[in-house]
Amino acid sequence: MQRVLVTGGAGFIGSNLLLTLVPRYPHYLFVNLDKLTYAGNLENLRPLEEAPNYVFVRGDIADGELVDRLFREFRITGVIHLAAESHVDRSILEPDPFIRTNILGTLTLLKAAQRHWEGRSPREVRFYHISTDEVYGSLGPEGYFTEDSPYRPTSPYSASKAASDHLVRAWYHTYGLPVVISNCSNNFGPYQFPEKLIPLMIWNLIRGEVLPIYGRGENVRDWIYVRDHVEAIDRIYHAGRIGETYNVGARNEWRNRDLVELLCDLVDEELNRPPGTGRALIRFVPDRPGHDLRYAIDPSKLERELGWRPQYTFPQALRETIRWYLAHQDWLERITSGAYRDYYETQYARRIAEGKAYGA
Ligand code: NAD
Ligand code: TDX
């Protein structure tokens, strides 16, 4: 029987992952360790409350004693490590939690796995680290990130994720810990916190608030539906080769301004608003400092070795996502009240609305 510690399972990707894997693998035990920061929301996991193969533990991945106890008590045989501070803008305003969670938290998990799995074979145990394409830095107009691209992180967020990737590889090479890593492009879909581009734009369109596009909106991101990422995670966890890295992406590049315009048109359509209503809310605001120009993933290794392919087309996935947010406005209200509202109004949105982002 596999006993899998999933970290950050109450966040965006973690929720989508657990809602899929817990029913799919009834003979595994899933232990979800999550600190429930502003980004974690147990409400997402309500359908799992009665599941006999699922346990939730509230706690910090940087708490060595707790992590040790979980490895011992649940006799953990696998880790799928998603817990992280994940928002680039926040990392620019306040980097410290990124260093603590993304670097020290990963170190804590690695040390526990090393201690508890000594002498175990890679057929019995594995440590799967979920990471991002942002570790590779920024591309120009041409080219793609492959698994061999050099690490050139540019933001406090991507630097902290790059550091965590290096630690995971060091534990493989130095201590023989059976690890696998994946670096994925920009995700979107249900349960994403509306500080990230797509849910923020949908939420602002619903409320008739301005749509802040950083700089000239020329930056390019490579978008993948979270359900396709979840399927990639399942495959890599079960069949990825130990010590290897897999890039995950859906070959779906969009310039920010084109994507926001598309969202405007789709939301207008869904809400039966006159064409152009959404686009009238677009504002170009001062750029994110150090804003990476372009990300684009070459996913051939994952396709070739593990036979993974995205199952959704972009228009289908985007429409599904918009409908999900339209149907879950109460969820949006609840998670953006309280601490997030304070952050959003005082630190960020007001400055952006006034055209004075980032401490101006
Ligand atoms: P998220 O911010 O939605 O969720 C993060 C979760 O981690 C939350 O539930 C939070 O409560 C939890 N957490 C934070 N600090 C913790 C700590 N110290 N101890 C325990 N739990 C803690 O993030 P996400 O978008 O779901 O991303 C998940 C992972 O995937 C991250 O490692 C991120 O770097 C990576 N990733 C995300 C994307 C993306 O587009 N969202 C793309 C590639 C990789
Ligand atoms: O209000 C906005 N206006 C805007 O123009 C926001 C929130 C974003 N943007 C731009 C910045 C980026 O070019 O949109 C693009 C996407 O921004 P984010 O959603 O903040 O994502 P990004 O910075 O690309 O990072 C994301 O993808 C990789 C996730 O947040 C990371 O966790 C993941 O690792």
Coordinates of C-alpha atoms and ligand atoms in Angstrom, one line a residue:
M1 CA 0.0 0.0 0.0
Q2 CA 1.3 3.5 -0.9
R3 CA 1.1 6.2 1.7
V4 CA 1.6 9.5 0.0
L5 CA 2.3 12.8 1.8
V6 CA 0.9 15.6 -0.4
T7 CA 2.1 19.1 0.7
G8 CA 0.1 22.2 -0.2
G9 CA -3.0 20.0 -1.0
A10 CA -5.4 22.8 -0.1
G11 CA -4.0 25.2 -2.7
F12 CA -5.0 25.5 -6.4
I13 CA -3.1 22.7 -8.0
G14 CA -3.1 20.6 -4.8
S15 CA -7.0 20.7 -4.6
N16 CA -7.4 19.7 -8.2
L17 CA -4.8 16.9 -7.7
L18 CA -6.4 15.4 -4.5
L19 CA -9.9 15.6 -5.9
T20 CA -8.7 13.4 -8.8
L21 CA -6.2 11.0 -7.1
V22 CA -8.0 10.2 -3.8
P23 CA -11.0 8.5 -5.6
R24 CA -8.7 7.1 -8.4
Y25 CA -6.4 5.3 -5.9
P26 CA -8.7 3.9 -3.2
H27 CA -5.9 1.6 -1.9
Y28 CA -3.5 4.5 -1.3
L29 CA -3.5 6.7 1.8
F30 CA -3.2 10.4 1.1
V31 CA -2.0 12.7 3.9
N32 CA -2.4 16.3 3.0
L33 CA -0.1 18.6 5.0
D34 CA -1.0 22.3 4.5
K35 CA -0.5 25.4 6.6
L36 CA -3.6 27.0 5.2
T37 CA -2.1 30.4 4.3
Y38 CA -4.3 32.8 2.5
A39 CA -3.9 30.5 -0.6
G40 CA -5.1 27.3 1.1
N41 CA -8.8 26.6 1.4
L42 CA -10.2 23.4 2.9
E43 CA -13.6 24.2 1.4
N44 CA -12.2 23.0 -1.9
L45 CA -11.7 19.5 -0.4
R46 CA -15.1 19.1 1.2
P47 CA -16.0 16.2 -1.2
L48 CA -13.1 14.2 0.4
E49 CA -14.1 14.7 4.0
E50 CA -15.7 11.2 4.2
A51 CA -13.0 9.5 2.1
P52 CA -11.4 6.6 4.1
N53 CA -8.1 7.0 2.3
Y54 CA -7.6 10.8 3.0
V55 CA -6.3 12.6 6.1
F56 CA -5.8 16.4 6.5
V57 CA -3.1 17.8 8.8
R58 CA -2.8 21.5 9.3
G59 CA 0.9 22.4 9.7
D60 CA 4.1 23.9 8.3
I61 CA 6.4 22.0 6.0
A62 CA 9.3 23.9 7.7
D63 CA 8.3 22.3 11.1
G64 CA 10.8 19.5 11.3
E65 CA 9.3 17.8 14.3
L66 CA 5.8 17.7 12.7
V67 CA 7.2 16.4 9.4
D68 CA 9.2 13.7 11.2
R69 CA 6.1 12.6 13.2
L70 CA 4.0 12.4 10.0
F71 CA 6.7 10.2 8.2
R72 CA 6.8 8.0 11.3
E73 CA 3.1 7.7 12.2
F74 CA 1.8 7.3 8.6
R75 CA 4.9 5.3 7.4
I76 CA 5.0 7.6 4.4
T77 CA 6.3 6.0 1.2
G78 CA 5.9 8.8 -1.3
V79 CA 5.9 12.6 -1.3
I80 CA 4.3 14.9 -3.8
H81 CA 5.6 18.3 -2.8
L82 CA 3.5 21.3 -3.9
A83 CA 3.4 23.5 -0.9
A84 CA 4.9 26.9 -1.7
E85 CA 4.5 30.6 -1.7
S86 CA 3.5 30.9 -5.4
H87 CA 2.8 34.5 -6.4
V88 CA 5.5 36.5 -8.1
D89 CA 4.0 40.0 -7.1
R90 CA 3.9 39.0 -3.5
S91 CA 7.5 37.8 -3.6
I92 CA 8.5 41.3 -4.9
L93 CA 6.7 43.0 -2.0
E94 CA 7.7 40.5 0.8
P95 CA 10.3 37.9 -0.1
D96 CA 10.9 36.4 3.3
P97 CA 8.0 33.8 3.4
F98 CA 9.2 32.6 0.0
I99 CA 12.6 31.8 1.3
R100 CA 11.3 30.1 4.4
T101 CA 8.6 27.9 2.8
N102 CA 10.1 27.3 -0.6
I103 CA 13.7 26.7 0.4
L104 CA 13.7 25.8 4.2
G105 CA 10.4 23.9 3.9
T106 CA 11.8 21.8 1.0
L107 CA 15.0 21.2 3.0
T108 CA 12.9 20.0 6.0
L109 CA 11.0 17.5 3.8
L110 CA 14.2 16.2 2.1
K111 CA 15.9 15.6 5.5
A112 CA 12.9 13.7 6.8
A113 CA 12.6 11.6 3.7
Q114 CA 16.4 10.8 3.8
R115 CA 16.2 9.8 7.5
H116 CA 13.0 7.6 7.2
W117 CA 13.8 6.0 3.8
E118 CA 17.4 5.0 4.5
G119 CA 18.0 1.6 2.7
R120 CA 14.7 1.6 0.9
S121 CA 14.7 1.0 -2.8
P122 CA 13.3 3.4 -5.5
R123 CA 10.7 0.8 -6.2
E124 CA 9.3 1.4 -2.7
V125 CA 9.7 5.1 -2.1
R126 CA 10.0 8.4 -4.1
F127 CA 10.1 12.1 -3.6
Y128 CA 8.3 14.1 -6.3
H129 CA 9.1 17.9 -6.3
I130 CA 6.7 20.1 -8.3
S131 CA 8.3 23.2 -9.7
T132 CA 7.9 25.9 -12.3
D133 CA 9.3 26.9 -15.7
E134 CA 10.2 30.3 -14.2
V135 CA 13.5 28.8 -12.9
Y136 CA 14.8 29.0 -16.5
G137 CA 14.3 32.8 -16.6
S138 CA 13.1 34.6 -19.6
L139 CA 13.1 33.7 -23.3
G140 CA 13.4 36.2 -26.2
P141 CA 10.9 35.9 -29.1
E142 CA 12.3 32.5 -30.2
G143 CA 13.1 29.2 -28.6
Y144 CA 11.8 27.0 -25.9
F145 CA 12.7 25.8 -22.4
T146 CA 14.0 22.2 -22.4
E147 CA 15.1 20.1 -19.4
D148 CA 18.7 21.2 -20.3
S149 CA 18.0 24.9 -20.3
P150 CA 20.3 26.7 -17.8
Y151 CA 18.8 28.0 -14.6
R152 CA 18.4 31.8 -14.7
P153 CA 15.7 32.8 -12.2
T154 CA 14.9 36.5 -12.0
S155 CA 12.3 37.1 -9.2
P156 CA 12.5 36.2 -5.5
Y157 CA 9.8 33.6 -6.2
S158 CA 11.7 31.9 -9.1
A159 CA 15.0 32.2 -7.2
S160 CA 13.4 30.4 -4.3
K161 CA 12.0 27.7 -6.5
A162 CA 15.3 27.3 -8.3
A163 CA 17.0 26.9 -4.9
S164 CA 14.5 24.2 -4.0
D165 CA 15.1 22.3 -7.3
H166 CA 18.8 22.4 -6.7
L167 CA 18.4 21.0 -3.1
V168 CA 16.2 18.1 -4.4
R169 CA 18.9 17.2 -7.0
A170 CA 21.6 17.5 -4.4
W171 CA 19.7 15.0 -2.2
Y172 CA 19.6 12.6 -5.2
H173 CA 23.3 12.9 -6.1
T174 CA 24.7 13.1 -2.6
Y175 CA 22.4 10.8 -0.5
G176 CA 20.8 8.7 -3.2
L177 CA 17.3 9.9 -2.4
P178 CA 14.9 8.7 -5.1
V179 CA 13.6 12.0 -6.5
V180 CA 11.8 13.2 -9.6
I181 CA 11.1 16.8 -10.6
S182 CA 8.7 18.5 -13.0
N183 CA 8.8 22.1 -14.2
C184 CA 5.4 23.3 -15.4
S185 CA 4.2 26.4 -17.3
N186 CA 1.3 28.7 -16.2
N187 CA -1.7 26.8 -14.9
F188 CA -5.3 28.0 -14.9
G189 CA -8.6 26.5 -13.9
P190 CA -11.0 26.0 -10.9
Y191 CA -9.8 26.9 -7.4
Q192 CA -7.1 29.3 -8.5
F193 CA -6.6 32.2 -6.1
P194 CA -7.8 35.4 -7.9
E195 CA -4.4 37.2 -7.6
K196 CA -3.2 35.3 -10.7
L197 CA -3.9 36.7 -14.1
I198 CA -6.8 34.6 -15.4
P199 CA -9.0 34.4 -12.3
L200 CA -8.3 38.0 -11.4
M201 CA -9.4 39.2 -14.8
I202 CA -12.6 37.0 -14.7
W203 CA -13.4 38.2 -11.1
N204 CA -12.9 41.9 -12.1
L205 CA -14.9 41.4 -15.3
I206 CA -17.8 40.0 -13.2
R207 CA -17.6 43.0 -10.8
G208 CA -17.0 45.6 -13.5
E209 CA -13.6 46.6 -12.0
V210 CA -10.6 47.7 -14.0
L211 CA -8.3 45.0 -15.7
P212 CA -4.7 46.0 -14.9
I213 CA -2.3 44.8 -17.6
Y214 CA 1.3 45.3 -16.7
G215 CA 3.5 47.3 -19.1
R216 CA 2.4 47.0 -22.7
G217 CA 0.9 43.6 -22.3
E218 CA 3.5 42.1 -24.7
N219 CA 4.7 39.5 -22.2
V220 CA 4.0 35.9 -23.3
R221 CA 2.9 33.0 -21.1
D222 CA 2.4 29.3 -22.0
W223 CA -0.9 28.3 -20.5
I224 CA -2.0 24.8 -19.4
Y225 CA -5.3 23.6 -18.0
V226 CA -4.8 22.4 -14.4
R227 CA -6.6 19.1 -15.2
D228 CA -3.9 18.4 -17.8
H229 CA -1.2 19.2 -15.3
V230 CA -2.8 16.8 -12.8
E231 CA -2.7 14.0 -15.3
A232 CA 1.0 14.8 -16.0
I233 CA 1.7 14.7 -12.2
D234 CA 0.0 11.3 -11.9
R235 CA 2.1 9.9 -14.7
I236 CA 5.4 11.4 -13.5
Y237 CA 4.8 10.2 -10.0
H238 CA 4.1 6.7 -11.1
A239 CA 6.4 6.3 -14.1
G240 CA 8.9 9.1 -14.2
R241 CA 12.5 8.0 -14.1
I242 CA 14.3 8.5 -10.8
G243 CA 16.7 11.5 -10.9
E244 CA 15.0 12.9 -14.0
T245 CA 13.3 16.2 -14.7
Y246 CA 10.2 16.6 -16.9
N247 CA 9.0 19.8 -18.4
V248 CA 5.2 20.1 -18.5
G249 CA 3.4 22.4 -21.0
A250 CA 0.6 22.4 -23.5
R251 CA 2.3 24.3 -26.4
N252 CA -0.1 27.2 -25.9
E253 CA 1.5 30.6 -25.9
W254 CA -0.5 33.8 -25.5
R255 CA 0.5 37.5 -25.3
N256 CA -1.1 38.9 -22.1
R257 CA -3.1 41.6 -23.9
D258 CA -4.5 39.1 -26.4
L259 CA -5.5 36.7 -23.6
V260 CA -7.2 39.4 -21.6
E261 CA -9.1 40.6 -24.7
L262 CA -10.2 37.0 -25.3
L263 CA -11.4 36.7 -21.7
C264 CA -13.3 40.0 -22.0
D265 CA -15.1 38.8 -25.1
L266 CA -15.9 35.3 -23.6
V267 CA -17.2 36.8 -20.3
D268 CA -19.3 39.4 -22.2
E269 CA -20.8 36.5 -24.1
E270 CA -21.5 34.4 -21.0
L271 CA -23.2 37.3 -19.3
N272 CA -25.1 38.6 -22.4
R273 CA -23.4 42.0 -22.2
P274 CA -22.9 44.1 -25.3
P275 CA -19.7 43.4 -27.1
G276 CA -16.9 45.7 -25.9
T277 CA -18.1 46.0 -22.3
G278 CA -15.2 44.0 -20.9
R279 CA -12.5 45.6 -23.1
A280 CA -13.5 49.0 -21.9
L281 CA -12.2 48.0 -18.4
I282 CA -8.6 47.4 -19.6
R283 CA -5.9 49.7 -18.2
F284 CA -2.2 49.5 -18.9
V285 CA -0.4 50.0 -15.6
P286 CA 3.3 50.3 -14.7
D287 CA 5.2 47.1 -15.3
R288 CA 6.1 44.4 -12.8
P289 CA 9.8 45.0 -11.9
G290 CA 12.0 42.4 -13.6
H291 CA 9.0 41.1 -15.6
D292 CA 10.1 38.1 -17.6
L293 CA 9.2 38.6 -21.3
R294 CA 8.3 35.1 -22.5
Y295 CA 8.0 31.5 -21.2
A296 CA 7.5 28.6 -23.5
I297 CA 7.9 24.9 -22.7
D298 CA 9.1 22.1 -24.9
P299 CA 7.2 19.1 -23.5
S300 CA 8.7 16.5 -25.9
K301 CA 10.4 14.4 -23.2
L302 CA 7.2 14.0 -21.2
E303 CA 5.3 13.2 -24.4
R304 CA 7.9 10.7 -25.7
E305 CA 8.8 8.9 -22.5
L306 CA 5.4 8.9 -20.7
G307 CA 3.0 9.3 -23.5
W308 CA 1.3 12.3 -21.9
R309 CA -0.8 14.7 -24.1
P310 CA -3.1 17.5 -23.0
Q311 CA -6.7 16.3 -23.2
Y312 CA -8.4 19.7 -23.4
T313 CA -8.3 22.4 -26.1
F314 CA -7.6 25.9 -24.8
P315 CA -11.0 27.4 -25.9
Q316 CA -12.8 24.5 -24.2
A317 CA -10.8 24.7 -21.0
L318 CA -11.0 28.5 -20.8
R319 CA -14.8 28.4 -21.3
E320 CA -15.1 25.7 -18.6
T321 CA -13.0 27.9 -16.3
I322 CA -15.0 31.0 -16.8
R323 CA -18.2 29.1 -16.2
W324 CA -16.7 27.6 -13.0
Y325 CA -15.9 31.1 -11.6
L326 CA -19.3 32.5 -12.7
A327 CA -21.0 29.6 -10.8
H328 CA -18.7 30.1 -7.7
Q329 CA -18.9 33.8 -7.0
D330 CA -19.7 33.0 -3.3
W331 CA -16.3 31.1 -3.2
L332 CA -14.6 34.1 -4.7
E333 CA -16.3 36.4 -2.1
R334 CA -15.3 34.2 0.8
I335 CA -11.6 33.7 -0.1
T336 CA -11.0 37.3 -1.0
S337 CA -12.5 38.6 2.2
G338 CA -10.4 39.2 5.4
A339 CA -6.7 39.1 5.1
Y340 CA -6.6 39.0 1.3
R341 CA -8.9 42.0 1.0
D342 CA -6.5 44.1 3.2
Y343 CA -3.5 43.0 1.2
Y344 CA -5.3 43.6 -2.1
E345 CA -6.6 47.0 -1.2
T346 CA -3.7 48.4 0.7
Q347 CA -0.6 46.9 -0.9
Y348 CA -1.5 46.3 -4.5
A349 CA -4.7 47.0 -6.3
R350 CA -5.1 50.6 -5.2
R351 CA -1.6 51.4 -6.3
I352 CA -2.2 49.7 -9.6
A353 CA -5.5 51.5 -10.1
E354 CA -3.8 54.8 -9.4
G355 CA -1.0 53.8 -11.8
K356 CA 1.6 53.7 -9.1
A357 CA 2.4 50.0 -8.7
Y358 CA 5.2 48.8 -6.4
G359 CA 5.8 51.2 -3.7
A360 CA 5.7 54.4 -5.9
Ligands
NAD1 P1 -1.1 28.0 -4.2 O1 -0.5 29.2 -3.7 O2 -2.5 28.0 -4.8 O3 -1.1 26.9 -3.1 C1 0.0 26.7 -2.2 C2 -0.5 25.9 -1.0 O4 0.6 25.6 -0.2 C3 -1.6 26.5 -0.2 O5 -2.6 25.6 0.1 C4 -0.8 27.0 1.1 O6 -1.7 27.0 2.2 C5 0.2 25.9 1.2 N1 1.4 26.4 1.9 C6 2.1 27.5 1.8 N2 3.1 27.6 2.6 C7 3.1 26.4 3.3 C8 3.9 25.9 4.4 N3 4.9 26.6 4.9 N4 3.6 24.7 4.9 C9 2.5 24.0 4.4 N5 1.7 24.4 3.4 C10 2.0 25.6 2.9 O7 -0.1 27.4 -5.3 P2 -0.4 26.5 -6.6 O8 -0.6 27.5 -7.8 O9 -1.3 25.5 -6.3 O10 1.1 25.9 -6.8 C11 1.5 24.6 -6.2 C12 2.9 24.3 -6.6 O11 3.0 24.2 -8.0 C13 3.9 25.3 -6.1 O12 5.1 24.6 -5.7 C14 4.2 26.2 -7.4 O13 5.5 26.7 -7.3 C15 4.1 25.1 -8.4 N6 3.7 25.6 -9.8 C16 2.6 26.4 -9.9 C17 2.2 26.9 -11.2 C18 1.0 27.7 -11.4 O14 0.8 28.2 -12.5 N7 0.1 27.9 -10.4 C19 3.0 26.5 -12.3 C20 4.1 25.7 -12.1 C21 4.4 25.2 -10.8
TDX2 O1 -2.9 41.9 -12.7 C1 -2.1 41.3 -13.5 N1 -1.7 41.9 -14.7 C2 -0.8 41.4 -15.5 O2 -0.5 41.9 -16.6 C3 -1.4 40.1 -13.1 C4 -1.8 39.4 -11.8 C5 -0.5 39.5 -14.0 N2 -0.2 40.1 -15.2 C6 0.8 39.5 -16.1 C7 2.1 39.1 -15.4 C8 2.5 37.9 -16.2 O3 3.1 38.3 -17.4 O4 0.2 38.3 -16.5 C9 1.2 37.2 -16.6 C10 0.8 36.1 -15.6 O5 0.9 36.6 -14.3 P1 0.7 35.7 -13.0 O6 -0.7 35.1 -13.1 O7 1.0 36.5 -11.8 O8 1.7 34.5 -13.3 P2 3.3 34.4 -13.5 O9 3.9 35.6 -12.9 O10 3.5 34.1 -14.9 O11 3.6 33.1 -12.6 C11 2.7 31.9 -12.6 O12 3.1 30.9 -13.4 C12 4.2 30.1 -13.0 C13 2.4 31.4 -11.2 O13 2.0 32.5 -10.4 C14 3.6 30.7 -10.6 O14 3.3 30.1 -9.4 C15 4.0 29.6 -11.6 O15 5.2 29.1 -11.1

